[in-house]
């Protein structure tokens, strides 16, 4: 058992000492077997949320109605959920009811894929009711039970299946694929927020081309917002062989090909304003790059936090280009200023320099010219040199 599991093991043992059962479940067991980096640690238990809150001094009741409590233990968080089954999903959003059950077997049955339906005890023993370990070995994604039934219960599982194939590089079992195809229209009943989370992970997967190929071949995009408006674009997307890290990046790319405004992508996918701002900014830098190449102004104008996104998209659009984030950061480090505020001349100075001119938009134009000239190192950012430069170049300004 790896060190990251040590505290989790203690959490489980503590629960057991109080007479309840507890197991590691879901993604952490799968990733442990695969030797992948483990994300969040989920624990399933026979204890109720109330009982868990009595056992541990530090808990956060994040979803009591679903049976979930976060346990803070030795500075780590553990999502501890009472064994449960899901009722029917008549609205295909939430189970109509959830029912706490007394054993782990019932709990594992409700899980989406065999590779996610494993449990591990504090002694490292693995419970595997659906041949999940075999599927991990063969690198296969397969539903627990009948695909048609499981996808109809919760169609989000279709997108989850694609995202696991994209993250893990696993093949999707042929029956499971067929069931995805047959139930895909039901994705239209699912809230876009739930879909967005999974789609973001799909595109961020190391094996994104596998997940994306399924999205395209099964024509699942026909049942996703905005993508359904540009099916021919989805089919003509270039090969995406390297991950895209955010929906902002994805929407920049889809806008680039579809010409559907970024605003439409962002609002129909119910994303934040920040996503929109970032998507627009990356898009502008791509356009700038296409006419000017990589220069000081591009690096100056783009937020450092968007360098990664910009580089990733350029790599997809222009695979022959060899840009790196490091290269942009080095260029950024060489810039004489990082923002307009650092100019040694302000609007007041500019206005005083030309007393014959009345105040007006020309002042801003002058500052913009100064900014560009400084960034391109045509003039030093010193008060006197900026004044001198402006006197020479002012005739260009109306
Ligand atoms: P990640 O490493 O990305 O967190 P994960 O497998 O842990 O992957 P989660 O979304 O965190 O995925 O879900 C935790 C577990 O809960 C899954 O492994 C699966 O067993 C179960 N699960 C989550 N969502 C569903 C769902 N929609 N239907 C059935 N089971 C689900
Ligand atoms: Mg998880």
CSV table of C-alpha atoms and ligand atoms in Angstrom, one decimal:
chain,number,residue,atom,x,y,z
A,1,UNK,CA,0.0,0.0,0.0
A,2,UNK,CA,1.5,3.4,-1.1
A,3,UNK,CA,2.1,6.1,1.4
A,4,UNK,CA,-0.8,8.2,0.1
A,5,UNK,CA,-3.1,5.4,1.4
A,6,UNK,CA,-1.5,5.3,4.9
A,7,UNK,CA,-3.8,7.9,6.5
A,8,UNK,CA,-6.8,6.5,4.6
A,9,UNK,CA,-5.9,3.1,6.1
A,10,UNK,CA,-6.0,4.6,9.5
A,11,UNK,CA,-9.4,6.2,8.8
A,12,UNK,CA,-10.7,2.8,7.8
A,13,UNK,CA,-9.3,1.1,10.8
A,14,UNK,CA,-10.8,3.7,13.1
A,15,UNK,CA,-14.2,3.1,11.5
A,16,UNK,CA,-13.7,-0.6,12.0
A,17,UNK,CA,-12.8,-0.2,15.6
A,18,UNK,CA,-16.2,1.3,16.1
A,19,UNK,CA,-17.7,-1.9,14.7
A,20,UNK,CA,-18.5,-0.8,11.2
A,21,UNK,CA,-17.1,-1.9,7.8
A,22,UNK,CA,-15.2,0.4,5.6
A,23,UNK,CA,-13.3,0.1,2.2
A,24,UNK,CA,-11.4,2.2,-0.3
A,25,UNK,CA,-13.6,2.3,-3.4
A,26,UNK,CA,-13.8,3.6,-6.9
A,27,UNK,CA,-11.1,5.5,-8.7
A,28,UNK,CA,-8.5,5.3,-6.0
A,29,UNK,CA,-8.5,1.5,-6.1
A,30,UNK,CA,-8.4,1.5,-9.9
A,31,UNK,CA,-5.5,3.9,-10.0
A,32,UNK,CA,-3.7,2.1,-7.2
A,33,UNK,CA,-3.8,-1.2,-9.2
A,34,UNK,CA,-2.7,0.7,-12.3
A,35,UNK,CA,0.2,2.4,-10.5
A,36,UNK,CA,-1.2,5.7,-11.5
A,37,UNK,CA,-1.1,8.9,-9.3
A,38,UNK,CA,-4.1,8.7,-6.9
A,39,UNK,CA,-6.5,11.6,-6.9
A,40,UNK,CA,-9.2,11.8,-4.2
A,41,UNK,CA,-9.6,8.9,-1.8
A,42,UNK,CA,-13.2,7.6,-1.5
A,43,UNK,CA,-14.2,5.4,1.3
A,44,UNK,CA,-17.4,3.4,1.5
A,45,UNK,CA,-18.7,2.4,4.9
A,46,UNK,CA,-21.6,0.7,6.7
A,47,UNK,CA,-21.7,3.6,9.2
A,48,UNK,CA,-24.2,6.4,8.7
A,49,UNK,CA,-23.0,10.0,8.2
A,50,UNK,CA,-24.1,10.7,11.8
A,51,UNK,CA,-22.0,7.8,13.1
A,52,UNK,CA,-19.0,9.0,11.0
A,53,UNK,CA,-19.4,12.5,12.5
A,54,UNK,CA,-19.2,11.0,16.0
A,55,UNK,CA,-16.1,9.0,15.2
A,56,UNK,CA,-14.0,11.8,13.8
A,57,UNK,CA,-13.4,15.2,15.3
A,58,UNK,CA,-13.1,17.1,12.0
A,59,UNK,CA,-15.8,16.4,9.4
A,60,UNK,CA,-17.6,18.4,6.8
A,61,UNK,CA,-21.2,17.4,5.9
A,62,UNK,CA,-21.0,18.0,2.1
A,63,UNK,CA,-23.8,15.7,1.1
A,64,UNK,CA,-25.5,14.1,4.1
A,65,UNK,CA,-28.6,13.3,2.0
A,66,UNK,CA,-26.4,11.2,-0.3
A,67,UNK,CA,-24.7,9.7,2.7
A,68,UNK,CA,-21.4,11.6,2.2
A,69,UNK,CA,-19.2,13.3,4.8
A,70,UNK,CA,-15.7,14.6,4.3
A,71,UNK,CA,-13.4,13.4,7.0
A,72,UNK,CA,-10.3,15.6,7.6
A,73,UNK,CA,-7.6,13.4,9.0
A,74,UNK,CA,-3.9,14.2,9.3
A,75,UNK,CA,-4.4,17.2,7.0
A,76,UNK,CA,-5.9,15.0,4.3
A,77,UNK,CA,-9.5,14.8,3.1
A,78,UNK,CA,-11.4,11.6,2.7
A,79,UNK,CA,-14.9,11.4,1.1
A,80,UNK,CA,-16.7,8.8,3.3
A,81,UNK,CA,-20.0,7.6,1.9
A,82,UNK,CA,-22.4,5.2,3.5
A,83,UNK,CA,-23.1,2.0,1.5
A,84,UNK,CA,-26.1,2.8,-0.7
A,85,UNK,CA,-28.0,1.9,-3.8
A,86,UNK,CA,-29.5,4.4,-6.2
A,87,UNK,CA,-33.2,4.3,-6.9
A,88,UNK,CA,-34.6,4.7,-10.4
A,89,UNK,CA,-33.6,7.9,-12.2
A,90,UNK,CA,-37.0,9.0,-13.5
A,91,UNK,CA,-35.7,12.6,-14.2
A,92,UNK,CA,-32.3,11.2,-15.3
A,93,UNK,CA,-30.6,13.7,-13.1
A,94,UNK,CA,-30.8,12.5,-9.6
A,95,UNK,CA,-31.9,9.1,-8.3
A,96,UNK,CA,-35.5,9.4,-7.1
A,97,UNK,CA,-34.3,8.1,-3.8
A,98,UNK,CA,-31.2,6.6,-2.4
A,99,UNK,CA,-31.3,3.8,-0.1
A,100,UNK,CA,-28.6,3.0,2.5
A,101,UNK,CA,-27.8,-0.7,2.4
A,102,UNK,CA,-25.9,-2.9,4.8
A,103,UNK,CA,-23.3,-4.4,2.6
A,104,UNK,CA,-20.6,-3.4,0.2
A,105,UNK,CA,-21.8,-5.7,-2.6
A,106,UNK,CA,-25.0,-3.7,-3.1
A,107,UNK,CA,-22.9,-0.5,-3.2
A,108,UNK,CA,-20.5,-1.9,-5.8
A,109,UNK,CA,-23.4,-2.8,-8.1
A,110,UNK,CA,-24.6,0.8,-8.5
A,111,UNK,CA,-21.2,1.8,-9.9
A,112,UNK,CA,-20.7,2.7,-13.5
A,113,UNK,CA,-17.8,0.6,-14.9
A,114,UNK,CA,-16.2,-2.6,-13.7
A,115,UNK,CA,-12.9,-0.9,-13.3
A,116,UNK,CA,-14.6,1.6,-10.9
A,117,UNK,CA,-16.4,-1.1,-9.0
A,118,UNK,CA,-13.6,-2.4,-6.9
A,119,UNK,CA,-13.2,-2.1,-3.2
A,120,UNK,CA,-10.1,-2.6,-1.1
A,121,UNK,CA,-10.0,-3.3,2.6
A,122,UNK,CA,-7.5,-1.9,5.1
A,123,UNK,CA,-5.5,-5.2,4.8
A,124,UNK,CA,-5.1,-4.6,1.0
A,125,UNK,CA,-7.6,-7.3,0.1
A,126,UNK,CA,-9.6,-6.5,-3.0
A,127,UNK,CA,-13.3,-7.1,-3.5
A,128,UNK,CA,-14.0,-7.7,-7.2
A,129,UNK,CA,-17.5,-8.8,-8.0
A,130,UNK,CA,-17.5,-7.9,-11.7
A,131,UNK,CA,-14.0,-8.9,-12.9
A,132,UNK,CA,-12.8,-5.3,-12.7
A,133,UNK,CA,-9.2,-6.5,-12.2
A,134,UNK,CA,-9.3,-8.5,-15.3
A,135,UNK,CA,-10.7,-5.5,-17.3
A,136,UNK,CA,-7.9,-3.4,-15.9
A,137,UNK,CA,-5.4,-5.9,-17.0
A,138,UNK,CA,-7.0,-6.1,-20.5
A,139,UNK,CA,-7.5,-2.3,-20.5
A,140,UNK,CA,-11.2,-2.5,-21.1
A,141,UNK,CA,-14.0,-0.2,-20.1
A,142,UNK,CA,-17.2,-2.2,-19.5
A,143,UNK,CA,-20.4,-1.3,-17.7
A,144,UNK,CA,-21.4,-3.1,-14.5
A,145,UNK,CA,-24.4,-5.1,-15.8
A,146,UNK,CA,-26.4,-4.3,-18.9
A,147,UNK,CA,-25.2,-1.2,-20.7
A,148,UNK,CA,-28.6,-0.1,-22.0
A,149,UNK,CA,-30.0,-0.2,-18.5
A,150,UNK,CA,-27.1,1.5,-16.9
A,151,UNK,CA,-26.9,4.3,-19.5
A,152,UNK,CA,-30.6,4.8,-19.4
A,153,UNK,CA,-30.5,5.2,-15.6
A,154,UNK,CA,-27.9,7.9,-15.9
A,155,UNK,CA,-26.8,8.9,-19.4
A,156,UNK,CA,-23.9,10.9,-18.0
A,157,UNK,CA,-22.2,7.5,-17.8
A,158,UNK,CA,-21.8,7.6,-21.6
A,159,UNK,CA,-19.5,10.7,-21.3
A,160,UNK,CA,-17.8,9.3,-18.3
A,161,UNK,CA,-17.0,6.1,-20.3
A,162,UNK,CA,-15.4,8.2,-23.0
A,163,UNK,CA,-13.4,10.3,-20.5
A,164,UNK,CA,-12.1,7.2,-18.8
A,165,UNK,CA,-10.9,5.9,-22.2
A,166,UNK,CA,-9.3,9.2,-22.8
A,167,UNK,CA,-7.6,9.3,-19.3
A,168,UNK,CA,-6.5,5.7,-19.2
A,169,UNK,CA,-6.1,4.9,-22.9
A,170,UNK,CA,-8.4,1.9,-22.5
A,171,UNK,CA,-10.6,0.4,-25.2
A,172,UNK,CA,-14.4,0.5,-24.7
A,173,UNK,CA,-16.0,-3.0,-24.8
A,174,UNK,CA,-18.1,-3.5,-27.9
A,175,UNK,CA,-21.4,-4.2,-26.1
A,176,UNK,CA,-20.8,-1.1,-24.0
A,177,UNK,CA,-20.1,0.9,-27.2
A,178,UNK,CA,-23.3,-0.3,-28.8
A,179,UNK,CA,-25.3,0.6,-25.7
A,180,UNK,CA,-23.7,4.1,-25.8
A,181,UNK,CA,-24.8,4.5,-29.3
A,182,UNK,CA,-28.4,3.3,-28.6
A,183,UNK,CA,-28.9,5.6,-25.5
A,184,UNK,CA,-26.9,8.7,-26.5
A,185,UNK,CA,-30.0,10.8,-27.3
A,186,UNK,CA,-30.9,10.6,-23.6
A,187,UNK,CA,-27.9,12.9,-22.9
A,188,UNK,CA,-30.2,15.7,-23.8
A,189,UNK,CA,-32.0,15.2,-20.5
A,190,UNK,CA,-28.8,15.7,-18.4
A,191,UNK,CA,-27.8,19.0,-16.9
A,192,UNK,CA,-25.1,20.7,-18.9
A,193,UNK,CA,-23.0,21.4,-15.8
A,194,UNK,CA,-22.6,17.6,-15.1
A,195,UNK,CA,-21.7,17.1,-18.8
A,196,UNK,CA,-19.3,20.0,-18.8
A,197,UNK,CA,-17.2,18.5,-16.0
A,198,UNK,CA,-16.8,15.2,-17.8
A,199,UNK,CA,-16.2,16.7,-21.2
A,200,UNK,CA,-13.5,18.9,-19.7
A,201,UNK,CA,-11.8,15.8,-18.3
A,202,UNK,CA,-12.3,13.9,-21.6
A,203,UNK,CA,-10.3,16.6,-23.5
A,204,UNK,CA,-7.7,16.8,-20.7
A,205,UNK,CA,-7.0,13.1,-20.9
A,206,UNK,CA,-3.6,11.9,-21.9
A,207,UNK,CA,-5.1,9.7,-24.6
A,208,UNK,CA,-7.6,12.4,-25.8
A,209,UNK,CA,-7.7,11.1,-29.3
A,210,UNK,CA,-9.3,7.8,-28.2
A,211,UNK,CA,-12.1,9.5,-26.3
A,212,UNK,CA,-12.6,12.1,-29.1
A,213,UNK,CA,-12.8,9.4,-31.8
A,214,UNK,CA,-15.6,7.7,-29.9
A,215,UNK,CA,-17.4,11.1,-29.5
A,216,UNK,CA,-17.2,11.5,-33.2
A,217,UNK,CA,-17.7,8.0,-34.5
A,218,UNK,CA,-20.8,7.4,-32.3
A,219,UNK,CA,-22.0,10.9,-33.2
A,220,UNK,CA,-22.5,11.7,-29.5
A,221,UNK,CA,-21.7,15.3,-30.3
A,222,UNK,CA,-25.2,15.5,-31.9
A,223,UNK,CA,-26.6,15.4,-28.4
A,224,UNK,CA,-24.3,18.0,-26.8
A,225,UNK,CA,-25.0,21.7,-26.7
A,226,UNK,CA,-23.7,23.8,-29.6
A,227,UNK,CA,-21.7,20.9,-31.0
A,228,UNK,CA,-25.1,19.6,-32.3
A,229,UNK,CA,-25.3,22.8,-34.4
A,230,UNK,CA,-22.1,22.2,-36.3
A,231,UNK,CA,-21.9,18.4,-36.9
A,232,UNK,CA,-19.8,18.8,-40.1
A,233,UNK,CA,-17.2,20.8,-38.1
A,234,UNK,CA,-17.0,18.2,-35.4
A,235,UNK,CA,-16.3,15.6,-38.0
A,236,UNK,CA,-13.6,17.7,-39.6
A,237,UNK,CA,-11.7,18.6,-36.4
A,238,UNK,CA,-7.9,18.1,-36.8
A,239,UNK,CA,-6.3,15.3,-34.9
A,240,UNK,CA,-6.0,16.2,-31.2
A,241,UNK,CA,-3.2,14.1,-29.9
A,242,UNK,CA,-2.3,16.2,-26.9
A,243,UNK,CA,-4.5,17.2,-24.0
A,244,UNK,CA,-6.5,20.4,-23.8
A,245,UNK,CA,-6.6,21.5,-20.2
A,246,UNK,CA,-9.7,23.6,-19.9
A,247,UNK,CA,-13.1,24.3,-21.4
A,248,UNK,CA,-11.8,27.8,-22.3
A,249,UNK,CA,-9.2,26.2,-24.5
A,250,UNK,CA,-11.7,23.8,-26.0
A,251,UNK,CA,-14.2,26.6,-26.8
A,252,UNK,CA,-11.4,28.7,-28.4
A,253,UNK,CA,-10.6,25.7,-30.7
A,254,UNK,CA,-14.3,25.0,-31.5
A,255,UNK,CA,-14.9,28.6,-32.2
A,256,UNK,CA,-11.9,28.7,-34.5
A,257,UNK,CA,-13.3,26.0,-36.7
A,258,UNK,CA,-17.0,26.5,-36.4
A,259,UNK,CA,-17.1,30.4,-36.3
A,260,UNK,CA,-19.8,30.0,-33.7
A,261,UNK,CA,-19.2,32.9,-31.2
A,262,UNK,CA,-17.3,32.0,-28.1
A,263,UNK,CA,-20.2,33.7,-26.2
A,264,UNK,CA,-22.6,31.0,-27.5
A,265,UNK,CA,-20.3,28.2,-26.4
A,266,UNK,CA,-19.8,29.7,-23.0
A,267,UNK,CA,-23.4,30.5,-22.3
A,268,UNK,CA,-24.9,27.3,-23.6
A,269,UNK,CA,-22.4,25.3,-21.6
A,270,UNK,CA,-23.2,27.5,-18.6
A,271,UNK,CA,-19.5,28.4,-18.0
A,272,UNK,CA,-18.2,31.3,-16.0
A,273,UNK,CA,-17.3,34.7,-17.2
A,274,UNK,CA,-13.7,33.9,-16.5
A,275,UNK,CA,-13.9,31.0,-19.0
A,276,UNK,CA,-15.2,33.4,-21.6
A,277,UNK,CA,-12.5,36.0,-21.0
A,278,UNK,CA,-9.8,33.4,-21.2
A,279,UNK,CA,-11.2,31.9,-24.4
A,280,UNK,CA,-11.5,35.2,-26.1
A,281,UNK,CA,-8.0,36.2,-25.0
A,282,UNK,CA,-6.4,33.0,-26.3
A,283,UNK,CA,-8.4,33.3,-29.5
A,284,UNK,CA,-7.1,36.9,-30.1
A,285,UNK,CA,-3.5,35.8,-29.5
A,286,UNK,CA,-3.9,33.0,-32.0
A,287,UNK,CA,-5.1,35.5,-34.6
A,288,UNK,CA,-2.2,37.8,-33.7
A,289,UNK,CA,0.2,34.9,-34.0
A,290,UNK,CA,-1.2,34.0,-37.5
A,291,UNK,CA,-0.4,37.5,-38.8
A,292,UNK,CA,2.7,38.5,-36.8
A,293,UNK,CA,4.2,35.3,-35.5
A,294,UNK,CA,5.7,35.2,-32.0
A,295,UNK,CA,6.9,38.6,-30.9
A,296,UNK,CA,7.2,40.7,-27.8
A,297,UNK,CA,3.8,42.2,-28.1
A,298,UNK,CA,2.1,38.8,-28.2
A,299,UNK,CA,3.9,37.8,-25.0
A,300,UNK,CA,3.2,41.1,-23.4
A,301,UNK,CA,-0.5,41.1,-24.2
A,302,UNK,CA,-1.3,37.6,-23.1
A,303,UNK,CA,-1.7,36.7,-19.4
A,304,UNK,CA,1.1,34.4,-18.2
A,305,UNK,CA,-1.5,32.0,-16.9
A,306,UNK,CA,-2.8,31.5,-20.5
A,307,UNK,CA,0.7,30.7,-22.0
A,308,UNK,CA,0.0,27.0,-21.5
A,309,UNK,CA,-3.4,27.1,-23.3
A,310,UNK,CA,-2.0,29.2,-26.1
A,311,UNK,CA,0.9,26.8,-26.7
A,312,UNK,CA,-1.3,23.8,-26.6
A,313,UNK,CA,-3.7,25.2,-29.2
A,314,UNK,CA,-0.9,26.3,-31.5
A,315,UNK,CA,0.5,22.8,-31.3
A,316,UNK,CA,-2.8,21.4,-32.5
A,317,UNK,CA,-3.4,24.1,-35.2
A,318,UNK,CA,0.3,24.2,-36.4
A,319,UNK,CA,1.9,20.9,-35.4
A,320,UNK,CA,5.2,22.0,-37.2
A,321,UNK,CA,5.6,24.9,-34.7
A,322,UNK,CA,7.8,24.2,-31.8
A,323,UNK,CA,6.6,26.7,-29.2
A,324,UNK,CA,7.1,26.1,-25.5
A,325,UNK,CA,5.8,27.8,-22.4
A,326,UNK,CA,9.3,28.2,-21.2
A,327,UNK,CA,10.2,30.1,-24.4
A,328,UNK,CA,7.2,32.5,-23.8
A,329,UNK,CA,8.2,33.0,-20.2
A,330,UNK,CA,11.8,33.8,-21.1
A,331,UNK,CA,10.5,36.4,-23.6
A,332,UNK,CA,8.2,37.8,-21.0
A,333,UNK,CA,11.1,38.1,-18.6
A,334,UNK,CA,12.9,40.3,-21.2
A,335,UNK,CA,10.1,42.7,-21.5
A,336,UNK,CA,10.9,46.3,-20.4
A,337,UNK,CA,7.4,46.7,-18.9
A,338,UNK,CA,4.7,44.3,-17.9
A,339,UNK,CA,1.8,46.7,-18.1
A,340,UNK,CA,0.8,50.1,-19.2
A,341,UNK,CA,0.9,51.4,-15.7
A,342,UNK,CA,4.7,51.0,-15.7
A,343,UNK,CA,5.1,53.6,-18.4
A,344,UNK,CA,7.1,56.5,-17.1
A,345,UNK,CA,4.8,58.9,-18.8
A,346,UNK,CA,1.1,59.2,-17.9
A,347,UNK,CA,-1.9,60.9,-19.6
A,348,UNK,CA,-1.3,64.1,-17.6
A,349,UNK,CA,2.3,64.3,-18.8
A,350,UNK,CA,1.3,63.7,-22.4
A,351,UNK,CA,-1.3,66.5,-22.2
A,352,UNK,CA,1.2,68.9,-20.6
A,353,UNK,CA,3.7,68.1,-23.3
A,354,UNK,CA,1.4,69.6,-25.9
A,355,UNK,CA,-0.3,72.6,-24.3
A,356,UNK,CA,-1.8,73.7,-27.6
A,357,UNK,CA,-3.9,70.6,-27.9
A,358,UNK,CA,-7.1,70.3,-25.9
A,359,UNK,CA,-7.7,67.1,-24.0
A,360,UNK,CA,-9.2,64.3,-26.0
A,361,UNK,CA,-8.9,60.7,-27.2
A,362,UNK,CA,-5.6,61.5,-28.8
A,363,UNK,CA,-4.0,61.2,-25.4
A,364,UNK,CA,-4.9,57.6,-25.1
A,365,UNK,CA,-3.8,57.0,-28.7
A,366,UNK,CA,-0.4,58.5,-27.7
A,367,UNK,CA,-0.1,56.3,-24.7
A,368,UNK,CA,-0.9,53.2,-26.7
A,369,UNK,CA,1.8,54.2,-29.2
A,370,UNK,CA,4.3,54.7,-26.4
A,371,UNK,CA,3.4,51.4,-24.9
A,372,UNK,CA,4.0,49.5,-28.2
A,373,UNK,CA,7.3,51.4,-28.8
A,374,UNK,CA,8.5,50.5,-25.3
A,375,UNK,CA,7.5,46.9,-25.5
A,376,UNK,CA,9.3,46.6,-28.9
A,377,UNK,CA,12.3,48.4,-27.4
A,378,UNK,CA,12.2,51.3,-29.9
A,379,UNK,CA,12.5,53.7,-27.0
A,380,UNK,CA,13.7,53.4,-23.4
A,381,UNK,CA,11.1,53.7,-20.7
A,382,UNK,CA,12.5,56.9,-19.3
A,383,UNK,CA,10.6,60.1,-18.9
A,384,UNK,CA,12.9,62.2,-21.1
A,385,UNK,CA,13.3,59.7,-23.9
A,386,UNK,CA,9.5,59.1,-24.0
A,387,UNK,CA,8.9,62.8,-24.3
A,388,UNK,CA,11.4,63.1,-27.1
A,389,UNK,CA,10.0,60.1,-28.9
A,390,UNK,CA,6.5,61.4,-28.7
A,391,UNK,CA,7.4,64.9,-30.1
A,392,UNK,CA,8.9,63.2,-33.1
A,393,UNK,CA,5.9,60.8,-33.6
A,394,UNK,CA,3.1,63.0,-32.6
A,395,UNK,CA,2.3,64.1,-36.2
A,396,UNK,CA,0.9,60.6,-36.7
A,397,UNK,CA,-1.7,61.2,-34.0
A,398,UNK,CA,-4.9,63.0,-34.8
B,1,LIG,P1,-11.3,10.4,-10.9
B,1,LIG,O1,-9.9,9.8,-10.7
B,1,LIG,O2,-11.4,11.3,-12.0
B,1,LIG,O3,-11.8,11.1,-9.6
B,1,LIG,P2,-13.2,8.4,-10.3
B,1,LIG,O4,-13.4,7.0,-10.8
B,1,LIG,O5,-12.8,8.6,-8.8
B,1,LIG,O6,-12.2,9.2,-11.2
B,1,LIG,P3,-15.5,10.0,-9.6
B,1,LIG,O7,-16.3,10.9,-10.5
B,1,LIG,O8,-14.7,10.7,-8.6
B,1,LIG,O9,-14.6,9.1,-10.6
B,1,LIG,O10,-16.5,9.0,-8.9
B,1,LIG,C1,-16.0,8.1,-7.9
B,1,LIG,C2,-16.7,6.7,-8.1
B,1,LIG,O11,-18.1,6.8,-7.9
B,1,LIG,C3,-16.5,6.1,-9.4
B,1,LIG,O12,-15.3,5.4,-9.5
B,1,LIG,C4,-17.7,5.2,-9.6
B,1,LIG,O13,-17.5,4.0,-8.9
B,1,LIG,C5,-18.8,6.0,-8.9
B,1,LIG,N1,-19.5,6.9,-9.8
B,1,LIG,C6,-19.3,8.2,-10.0
B,1,LIG,N2,-20.3,8.7,-10.8
B,1,LIG,C7,-21.1,7.7,-11.1
B,1,LIG,C8,-22.2,7.6,-12.0
B,1,LIG,N3,-22.7,8.6,-12.6
B,1,LIG,N4,-22.8,6.4,-12.0
B,1,LIG,C9,-22.3,5.3,-11.4
B,1,LIG,N5,-21.3,5.4,-10.6
B,1,LIG,C10,-20.6,6.5,-10.5
B,2,LIG,MG1,-12.7,10.4,-7.7
